[in-house]
Every structure is written in structure tokens, then in C-alpha cells.
XYZ file of C-alpha atoms in Angstrom:
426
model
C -138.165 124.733 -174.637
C -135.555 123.436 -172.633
C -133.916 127.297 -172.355
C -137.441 128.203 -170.523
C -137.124 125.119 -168.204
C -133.776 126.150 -167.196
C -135.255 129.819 -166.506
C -137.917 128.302 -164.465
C -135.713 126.343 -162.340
C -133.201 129.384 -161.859
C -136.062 131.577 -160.541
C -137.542 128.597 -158.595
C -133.950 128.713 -156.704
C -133.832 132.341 -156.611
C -137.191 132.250 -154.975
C -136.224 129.411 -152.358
C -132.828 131.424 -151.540
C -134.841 134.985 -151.178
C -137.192 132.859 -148.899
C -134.538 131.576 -146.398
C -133.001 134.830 -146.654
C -136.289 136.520 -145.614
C -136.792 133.911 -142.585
C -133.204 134.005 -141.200
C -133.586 137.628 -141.387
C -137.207 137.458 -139.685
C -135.042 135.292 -136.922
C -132.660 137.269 -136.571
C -135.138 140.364 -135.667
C -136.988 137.684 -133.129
C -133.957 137.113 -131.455
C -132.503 140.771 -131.428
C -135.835 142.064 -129.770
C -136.302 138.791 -127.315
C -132.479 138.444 -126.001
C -131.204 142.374 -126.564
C -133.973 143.813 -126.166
C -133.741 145.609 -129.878
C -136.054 147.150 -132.414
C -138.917 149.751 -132.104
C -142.116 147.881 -130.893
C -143.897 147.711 -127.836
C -143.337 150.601 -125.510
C -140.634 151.644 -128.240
C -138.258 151.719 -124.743
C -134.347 150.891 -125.228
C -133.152 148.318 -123.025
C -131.778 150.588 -120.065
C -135.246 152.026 -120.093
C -137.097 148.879 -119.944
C -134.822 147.510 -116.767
C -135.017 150.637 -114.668
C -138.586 151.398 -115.159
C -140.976 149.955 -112.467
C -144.550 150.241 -112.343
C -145.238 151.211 -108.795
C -148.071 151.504 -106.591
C -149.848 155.054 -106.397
C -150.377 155.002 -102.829
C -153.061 157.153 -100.941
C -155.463 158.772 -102.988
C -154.605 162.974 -103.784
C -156.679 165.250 -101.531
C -158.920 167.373 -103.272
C -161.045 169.826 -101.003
C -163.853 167.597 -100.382
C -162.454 164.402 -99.130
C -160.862 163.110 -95.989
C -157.922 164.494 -94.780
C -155.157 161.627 -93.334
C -152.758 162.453 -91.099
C -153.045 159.618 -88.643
C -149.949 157.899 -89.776
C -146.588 159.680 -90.290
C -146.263 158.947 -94.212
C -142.998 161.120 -95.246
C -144.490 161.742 -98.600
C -143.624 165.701 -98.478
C -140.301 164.465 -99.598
C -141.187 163.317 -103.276
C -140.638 167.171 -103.760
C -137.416 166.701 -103.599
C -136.589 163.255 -105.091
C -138.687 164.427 -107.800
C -135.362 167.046 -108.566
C -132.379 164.756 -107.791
C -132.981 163.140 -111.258
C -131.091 159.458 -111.437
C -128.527 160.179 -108.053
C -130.591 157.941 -106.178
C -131.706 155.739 -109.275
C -130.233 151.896 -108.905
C -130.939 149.000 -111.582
C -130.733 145.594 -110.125
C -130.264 142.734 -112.728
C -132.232 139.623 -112.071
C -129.198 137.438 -111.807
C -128.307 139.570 -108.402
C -128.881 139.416 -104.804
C -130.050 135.610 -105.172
C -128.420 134.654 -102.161
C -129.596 134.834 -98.647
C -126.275 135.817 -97.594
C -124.700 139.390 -97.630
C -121.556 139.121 -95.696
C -120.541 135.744 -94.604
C -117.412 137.187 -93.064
C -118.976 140.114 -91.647
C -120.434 140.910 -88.034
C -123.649 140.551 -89.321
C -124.378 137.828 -92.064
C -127.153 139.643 -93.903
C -125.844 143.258 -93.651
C -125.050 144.907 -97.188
C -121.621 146.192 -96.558
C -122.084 149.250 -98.686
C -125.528 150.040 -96.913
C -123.366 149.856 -93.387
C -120.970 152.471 -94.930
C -123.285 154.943 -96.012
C -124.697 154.850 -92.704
C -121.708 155.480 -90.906
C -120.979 158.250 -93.760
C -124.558 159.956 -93.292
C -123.625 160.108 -88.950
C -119.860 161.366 -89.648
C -121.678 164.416 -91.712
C -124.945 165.200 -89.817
C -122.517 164.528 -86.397
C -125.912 162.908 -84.272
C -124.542 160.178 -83.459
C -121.159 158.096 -82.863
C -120.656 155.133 -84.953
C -116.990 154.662 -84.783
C -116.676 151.604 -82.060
C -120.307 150.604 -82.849
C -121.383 147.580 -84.756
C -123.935 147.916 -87.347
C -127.412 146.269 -87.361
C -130.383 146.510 -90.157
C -133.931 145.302 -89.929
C -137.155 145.653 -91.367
C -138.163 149.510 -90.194
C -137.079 150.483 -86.269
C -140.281 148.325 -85.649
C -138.395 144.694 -86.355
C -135.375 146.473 -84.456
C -137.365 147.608 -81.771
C -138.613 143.387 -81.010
C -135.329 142.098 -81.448
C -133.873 144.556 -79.092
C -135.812 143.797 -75.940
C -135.530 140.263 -77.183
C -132.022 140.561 -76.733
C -132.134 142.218 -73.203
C -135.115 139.531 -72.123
C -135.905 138.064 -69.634
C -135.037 139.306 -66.378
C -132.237 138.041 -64.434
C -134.719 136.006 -62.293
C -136.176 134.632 -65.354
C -139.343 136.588 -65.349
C -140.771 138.756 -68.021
C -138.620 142.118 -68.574
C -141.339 144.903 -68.189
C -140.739 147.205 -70.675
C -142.013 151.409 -70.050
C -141.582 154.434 -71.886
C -142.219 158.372 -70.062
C -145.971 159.535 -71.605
C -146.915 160.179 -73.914
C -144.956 157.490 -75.411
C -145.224 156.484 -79.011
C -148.418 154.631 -79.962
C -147.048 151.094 -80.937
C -145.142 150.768 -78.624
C -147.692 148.818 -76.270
C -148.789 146.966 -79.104
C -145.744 145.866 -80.616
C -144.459 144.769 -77.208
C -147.838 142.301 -76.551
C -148.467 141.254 -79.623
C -146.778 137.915 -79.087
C -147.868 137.875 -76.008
C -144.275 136.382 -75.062
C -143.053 135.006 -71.869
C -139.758 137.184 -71.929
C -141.130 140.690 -72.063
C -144.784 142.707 -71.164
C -145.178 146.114 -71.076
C -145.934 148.168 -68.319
C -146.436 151.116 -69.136
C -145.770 154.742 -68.135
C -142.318 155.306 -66.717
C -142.883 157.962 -64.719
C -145.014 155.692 -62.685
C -143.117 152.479 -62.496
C -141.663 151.627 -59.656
C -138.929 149.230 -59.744
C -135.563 149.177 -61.515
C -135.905 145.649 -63.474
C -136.756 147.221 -67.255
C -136.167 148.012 -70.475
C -136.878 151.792 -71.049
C -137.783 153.199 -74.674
C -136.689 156.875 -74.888
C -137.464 158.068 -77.555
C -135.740 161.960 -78.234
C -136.829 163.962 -79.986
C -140.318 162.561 -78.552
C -143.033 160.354 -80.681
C -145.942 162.220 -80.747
C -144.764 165.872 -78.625
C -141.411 166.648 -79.795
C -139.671 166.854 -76.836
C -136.350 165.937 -75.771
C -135.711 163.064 -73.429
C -133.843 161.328 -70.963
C -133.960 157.974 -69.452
C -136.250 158.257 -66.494
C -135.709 154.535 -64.716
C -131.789 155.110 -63.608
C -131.084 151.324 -63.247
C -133.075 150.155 -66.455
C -132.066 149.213 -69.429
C -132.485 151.906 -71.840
C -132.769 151.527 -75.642
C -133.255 155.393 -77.415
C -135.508 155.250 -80.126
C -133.612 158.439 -82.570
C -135.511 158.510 -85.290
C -136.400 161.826 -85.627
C -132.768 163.060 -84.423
C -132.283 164.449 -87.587
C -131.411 168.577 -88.294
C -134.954 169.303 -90.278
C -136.566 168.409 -87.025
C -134.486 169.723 -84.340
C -131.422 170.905 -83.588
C -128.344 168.326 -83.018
C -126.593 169.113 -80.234
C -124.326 166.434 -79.841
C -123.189 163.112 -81.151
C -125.627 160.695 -79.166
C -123.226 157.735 -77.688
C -125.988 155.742 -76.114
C -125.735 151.702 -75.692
C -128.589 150.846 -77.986
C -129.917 153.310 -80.466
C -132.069 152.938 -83.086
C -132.862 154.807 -86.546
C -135.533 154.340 -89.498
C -135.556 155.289 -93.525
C -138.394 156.846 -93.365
C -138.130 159.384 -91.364
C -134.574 160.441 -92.367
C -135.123 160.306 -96.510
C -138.847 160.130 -96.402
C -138.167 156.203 -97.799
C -140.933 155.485 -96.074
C -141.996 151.920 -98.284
C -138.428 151.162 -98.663
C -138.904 149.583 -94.967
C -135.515 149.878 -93.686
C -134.235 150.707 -90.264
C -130.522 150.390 -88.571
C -129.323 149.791 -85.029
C -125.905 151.354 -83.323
C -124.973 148.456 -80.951
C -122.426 148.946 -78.466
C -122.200 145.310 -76.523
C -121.552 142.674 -78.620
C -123.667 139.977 -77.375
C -126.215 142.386 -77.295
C -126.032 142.635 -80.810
C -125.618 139.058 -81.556
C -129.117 138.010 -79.518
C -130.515 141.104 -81.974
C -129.198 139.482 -85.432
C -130.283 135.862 -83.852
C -133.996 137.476 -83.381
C -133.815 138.602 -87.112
C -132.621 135.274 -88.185
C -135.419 133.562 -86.654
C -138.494 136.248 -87.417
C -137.187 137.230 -91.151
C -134.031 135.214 -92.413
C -132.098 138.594 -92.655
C -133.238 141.483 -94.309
C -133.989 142.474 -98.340
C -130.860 143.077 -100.162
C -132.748 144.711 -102.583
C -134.317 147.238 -99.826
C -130.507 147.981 -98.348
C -128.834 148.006 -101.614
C -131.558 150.804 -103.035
C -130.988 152.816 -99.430
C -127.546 152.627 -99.581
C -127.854 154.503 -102.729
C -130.242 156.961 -101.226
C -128.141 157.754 -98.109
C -125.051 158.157 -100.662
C -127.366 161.052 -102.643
C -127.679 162.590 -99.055
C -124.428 162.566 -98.207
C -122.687 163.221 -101.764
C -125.167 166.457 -101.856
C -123.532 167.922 -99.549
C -120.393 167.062 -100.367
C -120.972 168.709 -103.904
C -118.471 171.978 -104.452
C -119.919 174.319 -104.682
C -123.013 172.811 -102.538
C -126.731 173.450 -104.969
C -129.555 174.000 -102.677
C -131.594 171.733 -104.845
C -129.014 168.623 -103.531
C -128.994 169.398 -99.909
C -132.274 166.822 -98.064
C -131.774 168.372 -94.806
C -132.289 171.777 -96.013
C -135.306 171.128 -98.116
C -137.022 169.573 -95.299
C -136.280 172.033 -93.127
C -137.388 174.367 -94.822
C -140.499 172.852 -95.544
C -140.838 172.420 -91.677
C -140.651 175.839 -90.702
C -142.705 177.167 -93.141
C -145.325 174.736 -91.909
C -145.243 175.201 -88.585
C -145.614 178.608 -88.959
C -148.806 178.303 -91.021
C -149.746 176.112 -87.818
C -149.112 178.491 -85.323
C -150.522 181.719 -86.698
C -153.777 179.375 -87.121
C -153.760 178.088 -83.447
C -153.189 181.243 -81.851
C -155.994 182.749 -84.498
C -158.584 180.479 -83.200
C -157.922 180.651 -79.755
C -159.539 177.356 -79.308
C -156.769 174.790 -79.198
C -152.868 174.838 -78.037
C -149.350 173.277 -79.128
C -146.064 172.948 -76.923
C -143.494 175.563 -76.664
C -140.859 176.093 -78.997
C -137.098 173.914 -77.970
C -134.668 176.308 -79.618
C -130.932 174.975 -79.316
C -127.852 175.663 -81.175
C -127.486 173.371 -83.896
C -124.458 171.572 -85.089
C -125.687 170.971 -88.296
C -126.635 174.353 -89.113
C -124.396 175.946 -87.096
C -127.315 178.585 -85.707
C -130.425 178.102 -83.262
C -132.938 177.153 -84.305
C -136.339 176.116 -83.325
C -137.546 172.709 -82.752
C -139.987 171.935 -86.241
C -141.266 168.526 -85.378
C -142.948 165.586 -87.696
C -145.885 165.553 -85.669
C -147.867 168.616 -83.799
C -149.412 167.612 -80.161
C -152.412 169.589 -80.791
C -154.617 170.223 -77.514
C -158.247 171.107 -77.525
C -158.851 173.976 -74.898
C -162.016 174.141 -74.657
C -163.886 171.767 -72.157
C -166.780 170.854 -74.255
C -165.272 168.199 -76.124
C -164.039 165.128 -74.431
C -162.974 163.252 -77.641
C -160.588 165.427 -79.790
C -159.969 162.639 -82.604
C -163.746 162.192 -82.841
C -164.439 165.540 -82.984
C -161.692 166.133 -86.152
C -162.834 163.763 -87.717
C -166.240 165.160 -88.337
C -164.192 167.839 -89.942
C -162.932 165.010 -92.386
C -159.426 165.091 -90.617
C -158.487 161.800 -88.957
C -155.369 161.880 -86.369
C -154.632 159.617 -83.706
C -156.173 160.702 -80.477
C -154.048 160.948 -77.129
C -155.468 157.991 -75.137
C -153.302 155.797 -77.359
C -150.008 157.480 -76.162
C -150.964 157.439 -72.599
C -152.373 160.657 -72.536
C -156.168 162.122 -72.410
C -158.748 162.221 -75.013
C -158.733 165.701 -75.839
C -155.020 166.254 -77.294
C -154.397 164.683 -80.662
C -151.137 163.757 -82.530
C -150.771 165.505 -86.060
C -148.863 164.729 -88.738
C -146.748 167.307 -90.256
C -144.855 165.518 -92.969
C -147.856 164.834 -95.655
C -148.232 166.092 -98.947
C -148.560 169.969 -99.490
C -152.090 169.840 -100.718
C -153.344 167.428 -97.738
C -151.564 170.163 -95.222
C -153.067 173.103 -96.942
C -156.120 171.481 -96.859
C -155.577 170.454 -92.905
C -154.761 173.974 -92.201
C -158.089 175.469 -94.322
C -159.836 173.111 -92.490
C -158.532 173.726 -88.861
C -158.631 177.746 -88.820
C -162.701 177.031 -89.899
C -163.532 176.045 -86.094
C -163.495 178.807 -83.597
């Protein structure tokens, strides 16, 4: 009897000790998968999966045959072609202990600059050769747009303390009107066409090559203050010529990488208080600028360069080339169909040696100036878009109703599409 009590409390102990056993090992598991990010359930992902995978938005809708057609805004998504083949070179994980702070650089020129986003920039303008940025400080905002307001805030008001009237040559781009009333601010008012004003006291926007025609300008007003607006300086859309060494000039993302929703823009600021009033405006509207947005295009703008940089250089690694290509082949397409139609016109060619490319080439630009020829339509974006193909019609650059501006730089289905769709009307 007392043998079987002693068996029954050995097993009773056994039991107890295989129980804890079971329990620290269930903890252990809990703890793995919580802090490390261990074991097999869920998604099944391993930790390095699970931080650099983001659920993003899907943006506009695809374009079958039957829907509308979009190409009222400039959205650079004809470049996910070629992000889509880089694989991780442009890929950057950003732990969430990181870029807390609301400062970047306390001891640099401009507080909330990235310092490795400044020196990709300068890296991207030493290869592509379109602009100087040696002797130049370094400015980011929020897209060309914020860069654009803090700009003529910097240069505002007038000497006499009167609003700076700001004027850009038509057809000038779009927001620019806008963006300079929408305050409605005491320092600055716009005043329209260039060509037309008639007084020296301004701030000029030149923007080269031009927003919405493509063509390549100069400041008009000879005693204004010009800021150029580059953002489409870049080799897929026309040739570089030279190293631009203007006072104020201004470049975007989105227009050079296709980055479009990273919302990032940079500034090449010659006069120093110029740029201090600029980072002071910044302060004020934004606190700074995203870390997060400048750390993930410094990366980008580090892909561009290092692709070419590559030995031997891969075709699939070079952004320039890929976009150019796509921007020949499309304008050709656009072309053949205008002159097949007979209907509607487009401005010359602006062949120019290229620096870049080292060979002329033709000027391919983001968006096509399409006219209507014809004389019985008045209203050229009303008129495409009973076609199901919205663009932004001229009497918002400054020009007439019957010229339209097209964007070249959607996806390949929505410009196939477009084209189908545009060599229908004769």
C-alpha cells in the first residue's frame, strides 16, 4: 500500500514538472514570435519581410477600353516599369525607433535637410551635368510647389513695400496663378503674362523646358527677379545643353524618378539670405520636411546615379535611358496619329546636341500641346472629354480654348488607349 502511494506521488510530481515544462516552453514560443518576430504563423513572413513590406495605396484605377482616360495631371506612373526591375537598389527599411526628431542637421545650412539626401543630389547634377551645384546651398521642400511659395516669399515684397507681382511668358504652367493667390497675401499677387507686363518690379517664373509646350525659355522681364522652374531639365525630355547656373532654380521627384507620391522637391540657392527667408517660410508653413520622404529619395537618386556608374553599365539600370526611350517611342505613335488625322497640330521638334547622350536628339516632352485645327470647336477639353479623355484645356495656361495640354508620362495601357482613341476622330 504504501509502495503505490509513493508511485502516486512520484507521477503526481512528474506530472506538475511536465506541466511547467510545457508552459515555460508555451512562453517561450509567445515571446519568440511577439519580441523576434519567430515561428511560422500568420503571414508565415520572417522578420526582414514583415518590416520592409508596406501595404500601399493602389492609386488610379487600370484603364480598360471602356472607361475614362486621365491625363489631366502629370502622374509619372510610366516609370513603375522600371522600378519594377531594379529589385531592392532602391528598397530602404526604416526602424520605428528612427527619424523621431524634428531635426536633421543642427549644424548644417539647413536644419531639416537629410545630409545624405543633399549629397545624392549634388551626385545626380555632377553626372547628368544640368546644373551647377558646387557653390550652391541646398534646399528641400514638400514638391517644387512648397519651394515655389517660399521662394517668392523670400524675394517679397517690393522694395516700396508693395506686393511683388509675380508673371510667367504664356502659356505658363497651370498652378502657377493659383498657388500664388491662394493666400491671398499682402507680399505677392500675380499678374500674369510676361510678355505683357510692363514694369520691371517682379518675380519671373521661367520655367525651361516649358510647363505645358516644351519649349525652351528665357527670362523675358530683364530687371525682374527670375526664379527657373527646371523640372523637366532632365535628358529623357530634352537635350542638356549646359550646366544651368541660374540664381534660384528649382527641381521636383517626380518628374526626375517618376517618385511622384514621395512629394519631394529641392532648390539650388545661390544668395544666402535668399535661402535663409526660403528655409524660414518652410519652418513656419511645415516645420521642415519628412525625413522619411528624403531619406527614401536619397536612396532612389543613389539607384540613379550608382546605375550608371555600374561597369560594365546594364541597360536595365540606366533611368534616363528607359525613359527616354519610352518617350520617343511615344511621341512617335503621337505624331504619325496627328499628321494621320489631319485635324489637330503639335509644336515643332527642338533638336540640340545633348550632353548626356552625347548625340542630338529631339525634344520628347512630358506633356504634348495638342491644338485643334479645325474651327468648329471652341472648347478642345470639352470636346475630349466626350471621347472619355480628360486633359487640361489651354485657358488655364493663358492660352485659348481650343489647344489642350496632354500628358505623356501615364501608364502604357492608358496611352495606348489615348492614342486608339485620338486617331478615331477625323
Amino acid at each position: 500500500m504504501a509502495a503505490k502511494d509513493d508511485a502516486m506521488r512520484c507521477a503526481g510530481k512528474l506530472g506538475m514538472v511536465a506541466s511547467v515544462a510545457a508552459n515555460l516552453i508555451t512562453l517561450a514560443w509567445i515571446i519568440r514570435r511577439r519580441y523576434f518576430g519567430g515561428g511560422k504563423g500568420g503571414s508565415g513572413k520572417n522578420k526582414e519581410e514583415e518590416m520592409s513590406m508596406v501595404e500601399a495605396s493602389t492609386g488610379k484605377p487600370p484603364v480598360t477600353h471602356d472607361s475614362i482616360v486621365n491625363l489631366d495631371h502629370g502622374d509619372p506612373t510610366m516609370y513603375q516599369a522600371f522600378w519594377r526591375g531594379t529589385g531592392d537598389r532602391a528598397t530602404i527599411v526604416i526602424p520605428g525607433s528612427q527619424t523621431m526628431s524634428y531635426f536633421s542637421d543642427v549644424a548644417g545650412f539647413c536644419w531639416f535637410l537629410e545630409p545624405q539626401f543633399e549629397t545624392e543630389v549634388r551626385r545626380l547634377h555632377r553626372l547628368v551635368g544640368n546644373a551647377v551645384e558646387e557653390g550652391y546651398h541646398v534646399l528641400v521642400g514638400t514638391g517644387s510647389t512648397q519651394l515655389f511659395q517660399a521662394v517668392i516669399y523670400a524675394l517679397s515684397p517690393a522694395a516700396d513695400g508693395t506686393p511683388m507681382n509675380v508673371v510667367s511668358p504664356a502659356p505658363y504652367y497651370s498652378s502657377y496663378p493659383s498657388v500664388t493667390n491662394y493666400l491671398t497675401s499682402g507680399l505677392y499677387r500675380w499678374a500674369g503674362d510676361a510678355n505683357t507686363f510692363n514694369s520691371d518690379n517682379c518675380i519671373e517664373l521661367v520655367c525651361s523646358p516649358n510647363n505645358p509646350d516644351g519649349g525652351i525659355r528665357k527670362a523675358v522681364v530683364k530687371s525682374g527677379r527670375a526664379v527657373h522652374d527646371l523640372a523637366y531639365y532632365w535628358p529623357q525630355y530634352t537635350a542638356i545643353t549646359e550646366a544651368a547656373n541660374h540664381d534660384i532654380m528649382l527641381f521636383t521627384v517626380s518628374k526626375c524618378t517618376g517618385h511622384a507620391g514621395t512629394r519631394l522637391g529641392w532648390a539650388l540657392v545661390k544668395d544666402k539670405e535668399v535661402a535663409l527667408r526660403m528655409i524660414k517660410f518652410i519652418e513656419l508653413n511645415t516645420i521642415g520636411v519628412s525625413k522619411d520622404s528624403q531619406l527614401r529619395a536619397a536612396k532612389i537618386l543613389r539607384a540613379v546615379t550608382n546605375g550608371y556608374d555600374l561597369s560594365p553599365a546594364v541597360e536595365a539600370n540606366r533611368l534616363f535611358h528607359f525613359a527616354r526611350r519610352q518617350m520617343v517611342e511615344r511621341w512617335n505613335k503621337l505624331r504619325a496619329v496627328v499628321a494621320a488625322t489631319a485635324i489637330f497640330s503639335l509644336p515643332d521638334d527642338l533638336p540640340g546636341y545633348c550632353t548626356f547622350f552625347k548625340e542630338t536628339i529631339a525634344s520628347t516632352a512630358p506633356f504634348a500641346w495638342l491644338r485643334y485645327e479645325k474651327e468648329d470647336v471652341d472648347d478642345l477639353e470639352g470636346f475630349l472629354r466626350e471621347e472619355k479623355i480628360m486633359t487640361r484645356g489651354g485657358t488655364r495656361f493663358g492660352a485659348d480654348g481650343r489647344v489642350v495640354r496632354v500628358s505623356m508620362l501615364d501608364t502604357d495601357e492608358a496611352f495606348n488607349v489615348f492614342i486608339e482613341r485620338l486617331a478615331s476622330l477625323t
